[in-house]
Structures are given as structure tokens and as C-alpha cells.
Amino acid sequence: MKLAFTLLFSLFFVSAFAQTSKTKAPEFALGNFTDDYKITYTVNDTLWIQHPNTKYHIIKWNPELQYLIAKNDANNKADANKYTRIDYMTFTGMEPFKWGFCLTVYKFLKISLIFLVIVTSVKAQQTKDYTKFVNPFIGTGGHGHTYPGPALPFGMIQPGPDTRLDGWDGCSGYHYSDNIIYGFSQTHLSGTGIEDYCDFLFMPTTGKPQLANKEYASPFQKKNEKASPGYYSTFLDKYQIKAEITTSKRAGLYRFTYPKTVEANIIIDLKHRDKVLDSWIEIVNGQKDKSYIFMLNITSHLKATELQLMINYKLVLKKLVVKTLKCTFSLLLMGKKKFCRKLRYLRLTKKVP
């Protein structure tokens, strides 16, 4: 509730300052420049251009708070006709970097009325549930680098959908403009400028299992995608499967609703996205109370810190019967425990009712 209130408050001041400031870009940013990602830009008094073809039409410049308000060009690939706030910051002692910037996309420019309505409702009814005003998709477009999956404050796991395998605008693993889902990984960064995490991926499928990520990926439609605090769901068009996710402080919880089929699978890709140095799955127990327990282990390379990290996860499959356990490599018998390196899929019940 507090986060949503603060966000709306900030947006209100974007609109308020835009009405009183001068229409001009900052002098130090005028002309041509290249950022540290080798992306080139051109800025003048009317246009802020990210080459080759992303344009923002400058509306106002606020010299006190050092930000621009611009309208997104109608031909922009993402967030066309929306509004963008471009915040500038200057650096000292960080040569060759002299200044930086951050882009934030908004749907509306004038939202002071929304702010007043919220304040009125706060005074009128303190017990009202304000979580309905929280939109987890904010920041998932443009260069926001956030993801829409559920997470608790200071939680150890951040499950969510992955729509990109790499790229700067895929730092969080998800981008709002995409219409393909590769699956659901268990850890995500939010709002960073460098990609990392997205530890091992689950992907429910039907039919003969496909092991290449571009083959098991599925199209999805925005109209079927829902997100609210602590919940995410979508519908995988290729397999006619509804996927739902929620989370506790230390565990992600999934519910996959399959169609009637004789071939229901869960792809598990331990090599997904991150640079994994080693990975394996330990079968802790066999079928017990219609559940299976696996230990998923990966040693990954952290790009941001140049360290190696060993992570151990427990996967519990409940209320199903695992028909067969198949690997791309043979099972290894180590003592009394079975191990499978690079486990790729589980075949579930013979028939999903």
C-alpha cells in the first residue's frame, strides 16, 4: 500500500512540474553521444533519439530537478504514444563518465486527479485494501528491467516468467513487449542494468518433450496474463496450459492446469540463461504419498561480482504420479542415491483427467 501511494505521489509531481518548466533539453546533453553500452543518441531542443529509430518528443525540461518530460513516438516498438520521464545525474571523479540518465515510462501525463481521489479515499476509509492499485507490470516495458512475478519483502526466491534469453532489455528475464514465454525461472533481478540469475527453469508442456528452449517455448497473449501482489498467471497457447505462481518467503509455488492428455511433462532446464558451471539433480525419495522430492543443485558464475555461487533447491511435486524419469544423460549411482546431470524433463501421469 505504501509503495503504490508513493508512486502515485511521485507521478503527480511529474505532471505538476511539467506545467511550469521551460521547454528545453539540458545544455550539457545536447548533440550526439554514446553510452557505455555503445548505444548512440542525438538530443536537441525537440527530440531525444535513441538510434536507430526510437524517438521521444520533448515536452518540458525541469532544471531544478534535472529531468525531461517527453512523449513517445507513435512508431516506437515499445510503449508507443506513452510518456517518458528522463532523469539526469552528473558525475564527478568518474572519468570518462560525466553524466548519466534513467528512463521511466508512464501511461498518462496528467494524473493529479488520481492523486486527489486516492487522498480522499485514505481519509474516508483507512481500512480499504489498496493492493488493487498496485500494478506489477510497471517497469517491465521500456528500459525498466523489472519482472511481474510474485515476491515477498526480503524473500529468498522470486519466481516468474522468462520471455528473453539475453540482451540488455532482458536483464530481468522478462519484457512486456514480448509474446513468447520460455518458461518460469526461480530468481530474478529487478531494475538492474546487468543480467544475472534466472536460476533453472520450469516449463509445463504436452506431447513429445522438446529439449531446445526455442522448441519448448510457447506463445502467450497479454489478455490472458494477470499479475497482482503475490500472484502471477498466464496461459500457454501452444500447450493449452494455465500457469499460476505465488510465493512464500523461501519457496515458489506453482500450479499448472493441463488439458486432457496422455503426454503431460515438465521441462527442467538447469542450464537456463545463467552461466552454470555444474548442475545435477538428486532423487531424495521415490513416490511417497503421491509426491516426489528432488534436490536441484547448481554452481553458477555471478556476472556482477565475478564470484562462483553454489545454490541448492528442493523441488517437491505433489498430488501427481510420476510415470518415468528421463535424462539426456544416464543416471549415475553414487552410494544409495541416484543423480542425474542436466535433467531435462519429467513425464507425469499417464492421463491427466
XYZ file of C-alpha atoms in Angstrom:
353
model
C 0.000 0.000 0.000
C 2.775 2.403 0.890
C 4.642 1.707 -2.339
C 1.588 2.365 -4.500
C 0.822 5.603 -2.659
C 4.378 6.872 -3.035
C 4.451 6.032 -6.736
C 1.253 7.936 -7.457
C 2.539 10.853 -5.405
C 5.728 10.996 -7.476
C 3.806 10.831 -10.739
C 1.657 13.744 -9.628
C 4.717 15.926 -9.272
C 5.932 14.896 -12.718
C 2.758 16.442 -14.097
C 2.884 19.483 -11.845
C 6.452 20.444 -12.701
C 5.867 19.816 -16.384
C 3.329 22.614 -16.439
C 5.733 25.266 -15.109
C 9.162 24.423 -16.546
C 10.783 25.588 -19.757
C 10.699 23.605 -22.981
C 14.388 22.884 -23.453
C 16.772 19.969 -23.168
C 19.735 20.275 -20.769
C 22.627 22.052 -22.453
C 25.231 19.501 -21.359
C 23.282 16.710 -23.105
C 22.689 18.443 -26.446
C 24.266 16.886 -29.532
C 25.448 13.321 -30.153
C 26.778 10.896 -27.548
C 27.364 7.168 -26.963
C 26.630 5.408 -23.659
C 28.672 2.641 -22.016
C 26.570 0.019 -23.847
C 27.716 1.523 -27.185
C 24.197 2.821 -27.942
C 24.240 6.173 -29.777
C 21.882 9.096 -29.096
C 21.049 12.501 -30.544
C 19.435 15.215 -28.408
C 18.149 18.639 -29.469
C 15.505 21.033 -28.125
C 12.631 18.968 -29.544
C 13.809 15.360 -29.879
C 15.601 12.775 -27.740
C 16.618 9.975 -30.139
C 17.993 6.553 -29.292
C 19.403 5.278 -32.574
C 18.475 3.716 -34.837
C 14.758 4.568 -34.591
C 13.438 5.188 -31.052
C 12.251 8.778 -30.616
C 10.924 10.836 -27.699
C 9.332 14.233 -28.394
C 10.444 16.654 -25.662
C 7.612 18.484 -23.869
C 9.252 20.127 -20.840
C 12.605 20.385 -19.061
C 12.756 20.890 -15.307
C 16.115 22.499 -14.460
C 15.655 22.281 -10.671
C 15.118 18.519 -10.547
C 17.058 17.773 -13.753
C 14.524 15.776 -15.749
C 12.793 15.862 -19.121
C 9.183 15.005 -19.891
C 8.714 13.586 -23.395
C 6.036 11.849 -25.414
C 6.983 8.542 -27.008
C 6.859 8.497 -30.792
C 3.957 6.600 -32.355
C 6.419 4.389 -34.266
C 8.397 3.261 -31.221
C 8.482 -0.537 -30.966
C 7.682 -0.464 -27.245
C 5.424 1.912 -25.317
C 4.296 3.913 -28.347
C 2.319 7.096 -27.555
C 3.041 6.847 -23.837
C 5.123 9.343 -21.856
C 8.683 9.076 -20.592
C 10.463 10.903 -17.783
C 14.223 11.136 -18.409
C 16.150 11.869 -15.204
C 19.711 13.174 -15.462
C 22.517 12.937 -12.937
C 26.020 14.455 -13.202
C 29.210 12.719 -12.033
C 32.463 13.990 -10.575
C 35.592 11.907 -10.246
C 34.216 9.142 -12.500
C 36.070 9.929 -15.717
C 35.440 9.261 -18.554
C 31.768 9.294 -17.394
C 30.437 12.823 -16.879
C 26.685 12.248 -16.591
C 24.049 9.548 -16.765
C 20.331 9.195 -17.273
C 17.368 6.969 -16.404
C 14.125 6.487 -18.373
C 10.745 5.812 -16.727
C 7.622 5.180 -18.824
C 4.153 6.428 -17.797
C 0.798 5.826 -19.386
C -0.608 9.271 -18.600
C 0.915 12.714 -18.230
C -1.753 14.448 -16.152
C -2.735 12.351 -13.158
C -3.292 14.931 -10.429
C -6.965 13.908 -10.326
C -5.967 10.318 -9.490
C -3.804 11.622 -6.655
C -6.651 13.662 -5.186
C -9.029 10.705 -5.384
C -6.545 8.495 -3.549
C -6.010 11.052 -0.771
C -9.753 11.488 -0.335
C -10.299 7.739 -0.048
C -7.476 7.406 2.504
C -9.131 9.922 4.776
C -12.588 8.447 4.279
C -11.750 4.784 4.911
C -8.464 3.753 6.478
C -9.202 0.021 6.191
C -9.588 -0.014 2.404
C -7.422 -2.545 0.537
C -5.057 -0.547 -1.659
C -3.275 -3.541 -3.152
C -5.663 -3.298 -6.123
C -3.829 -0.125 -7.132
C -0.508 -1.984 -7.370
C 0.431 -2.919 -10.930
C 3.375 -5.384 -11.060
C 3.755 -4.703 -14.789
C 5.032 -1.164 -14.109
C 8.667 -1.068 -15.195
C 8.510 -4.230 -17.319
C 8.482 -2.221 -20.579
C 10.944 0.317 -21.965
C 14.239 0.116 -20.077
C 12.706 -0.564 -16.651
C 14.211 -4.065 -16.329
C 11.646 -5.255 -13.773
C 9.644 -8.502 -13.767
C 5.973 -9.167 -12.885
C 6.343 -12.319 -10.787
C 5.446 -12.592 -7.068
C 7.910 -11.944 -4.253
C 7.792 -11.184 -0.544
C 9.848 -8.358 1.025
C 13.348 -9.712 1.613
C 12.211 -13.081 0.268
C 14.818 -15.591 -0.874
C 13.026 -16.542 -4.105
C 11.494 -14.542 -6.948
C 9.697 -16.926 -9.347
C 8.358 -15.538 -12.589
C 8.087 -15.837 -16.376
C 11.070 -15.566 -18.723
C 10.450 -14.103 -22.169
C 14.057 -13.297 -23.153
C 17.233 -15.355 -23.130
C 19.673 -12.418 -23.248
C 20.056 -8.735 -24.129
C 20.165 -5.513 -22.106
C 16.378 -5.098 -22.035
C 16.165 -8.715 -20.910
C 18.123 -8.145 -17.674
C 15.185 -9.312 -15.568
C 14.367 -12.178 -17.960
C 11.052 -10.534 -18.947
C 9.944 -7.695 -21.231
C 6.367 -6.526 -21.610
C 6.577 -6.232 -25.400
C 7.293 -9.971 -25.846
C 4.723 -12.624 -26.729
C 6.833 -15.792 -26.204
C 7.438 -17.483 -22.843
C 10.375 -19.886 -22.461
C 9.279 -20.947 -19.000
C 9.439 -19.900 -15.369
C 12.725 -19.443 -13.507
C 13.174 -19.089 -9.766
C 15.308 -15.979 -9.158
C 15.146 -12.571 -10.860
C 16.847 -9.213 -10.565
C 14.593 -6.160 -10.756
C 15.571 -2.747 -12.077
C 19.245 -3.550 -12.714
C 21.309 -2.674 -15.776
C 23.012 -6.053 -15.993
C 21.543 -9.520 -16.484
C 22.015 -12.292 -13.932
C 20.190 -15.069 -12.041
C 17.084 -16.648 -13.660
C 18.214 -19.890 -11.993
C 16.824 -23.079 -13.508
C 13.627 -23.083 -15.496
C 10.339 -24.981 -15.314
C 8.167 -25.291 -18.407
C 4.974 -27.377 -18.466
C 4.345 -28.974 -21.855
C 2.244 -31.617 -23.560
C 3.096 -34.088 -26.309
C 6.586 -35.352 -27.076
C 9.079 -33.348 -24.966
C 11.178 -30.859 -26.921
C 14.549 -30.154 -25.290
C 15.721 -26.998 -27.118
C 14.468 -23.806 -25.465
C 13.136 -22.290 -28.688
C 11.203 -25.517 -29.307
C 9.564 -25.872 -25.903
C 8.754 -22.124 -25.695
C 5.111 -21.122 -26.099
C 3.270 -18.053 -27.404
C 1.005 -16.250 -24.941
C -1.432 -13.346 -25.117
C -1.433 -10.242 -22.947
C -5.168 -10.523 -22.377
C -4.556 -13.830 -20.554
C -1.723 -12.500 -18.399
C -2.556 -11.380 -14.848
C -0.413 -10.064 -12.020
C -1.178 -8.696 -8.580
C 0.837 -8.553 -5.341
C 1.856 -12.134 -4.604
C 0.306 -13.696 -7.719
C 1.036 -14.189 -11.423
C -0.758 -16.255 -14.070
C -0.756 -16.713 -17.815
C -1.989 -19.177 -20.442
C 0.410 -21.109 -22.679
C -1.289 -21.156 -26.074
C 0.919 -23.890 -27.537
C 0.008 -26.403 -24.830
C -3.346 -25.026 -23.597
C -1.936 -24.945 -20.063
C -2.785 -22.376 -17.394
C 0.233 -21.492 -15.248
C -0.138 -19.837 -11.831
C 2.578 -18.729 -9.389
C 2.655 -17.468 -5.828
C 5.406 -17.455 -3.240
C 6.309 -17.668 0.399
C 9.476 -16.258 1.935
C 11.596 -19.237 0.900
C 9.531 -21.165 -1.655
C 7.861 -20.590 -5.003
C 4.541 -22.378 -5.502
C 3.296 -23.325 -8.971
C 0.002 -24.692 -10.216
C -0.119 -25.958 -13.797
C -3.568 -26.851 -15.132
C -3.196 -29.242 -18.080
C -5.763 -30.121 -20.753
C -6.880 -33.731 -21.171
C -3.804 -35.507 -22.496
C -1.802 -38.734 -22.295
C 1.517 -36.827 -22.501
C 1.971 -34.213 -19.765
C 5.525 -33.049 -18.999
C 7.549 -30.545 -17.006
C 10.754 -29.383 -18.667
C 13.509 -28.627 -16.138
C 16.439 -26.734 -17.622
C 19.321 -26.277 -15.166
C 21.417 -24.514 -17.819
C 18.868 -21.776 -18.489
C 20.301 -18.265 -19.157
C 22.917 -18.008 -16.407
C 26.471 -19.283 -16.838
C 26.200 -22.580 -14.975
C 29.482 -24.300 -14.181
C 27.913 -27.519 -12.896
C 24.448 -28.829 -12.140
C 22.707 -32.025 -11.067
C 19.524 -33.397 -9.536
C 19.465 -35.772 -6.604
C 16.426 -38.022 -6.209
C 15.742 -37.827 -2.472
C 12.869 -40.271 -2.383
C 10.641 -42.255 -4.673
C 6.910 -41.962 -4.830
C 5.584 -41.267 -1.347
C 2.068 -40.008 -0.684
C 1.789 -39.236 -4.395
C 4.715 -36.829 -4.273
C 8.313 -36.762 -5.436
C 11.165 -34.845 -3.812
C 14.288 -33.802 -5.731
C 17.299 -31.720 -4.752
C 18.326 -29.369 -7.580
C 21.920 -28.150 -7.359
C 23.718 -25.590 -9.490
C 27.082 -23.862 -9.319
C 26.795 -20.619 -11.257
C 29.010 -17.707 -12.224
C 27.800 -14.345 -10.911
C 28.385 -11.747 -13.621
C 28.056 -8.736 -11.354
C 30.609 -9.889 -8.758
C 32.843 -12.347 -10.643
C 32.177 -14.986 -7.974
C 31.001 -18.565 -8.076
C 27.857 -19.453 -6.149
C 26.616 -22.897 -5.143
C 22.826 -22.978 -4.815
C 20.742 -25.868 -3.548
C 16.987 -26.062 -4.176
C 14.364 -28.618 -3.175
C 11.669 -29.473 -5.704
C 8.530 -31.124 -4.354
C 5.957 -32.429 -6.828
C 2.682 -33.116 -5.037
C -0.638 -34.712 -5.983
C 0.613 -36.460 -9.091
C 2.145 -39.742 -10.098
C 5.467 -39.526 -11.875
C 5.415 -42.145 -14.597
C 9.042 -42.054 -15.712
C 12.162 -40.045 -15.025
C 14.128 -39.393 -18.210
C 17.502 -37.743 -18.678
C 19.620 -36.659 -21.595
C 22.495 -38.349 -19.755
C 22.391 -41.654 -17.901
C 21.598 -41.909 -14.196
C 24.649 -42.265 -12.004
C 24.532 -44.432 -8.892
C 26.503 -42.733 -6.099
C 26.212 -44.707 -2.893
C 22.489 -45.248 -2.312
C 21.484 -42.021 -4.039
C 20.684 -41.514 -7.685
C 21.935 -38.459 -9.540
C 21.035 -37.113 -12.928
C 23.073 -34.386 -14.580
C 21.242 -31.933 -16.795
C 17.832 -33.456 -16.155
C 15.598 -32.198 -18.904
C 12.044 -33.397 -18.354
C 9.682 -35.362 -16.157
C 6.871 -37.440 -17.642
C 3.825 -37.119 -15.439
C 0.644 -39.193 -15.174
C -0.463 -41.486 -17.960
C -3.632 -39.455 -18.233
C -4.472 -36.031 -16.848
C -8.229 -36.072 -16.090
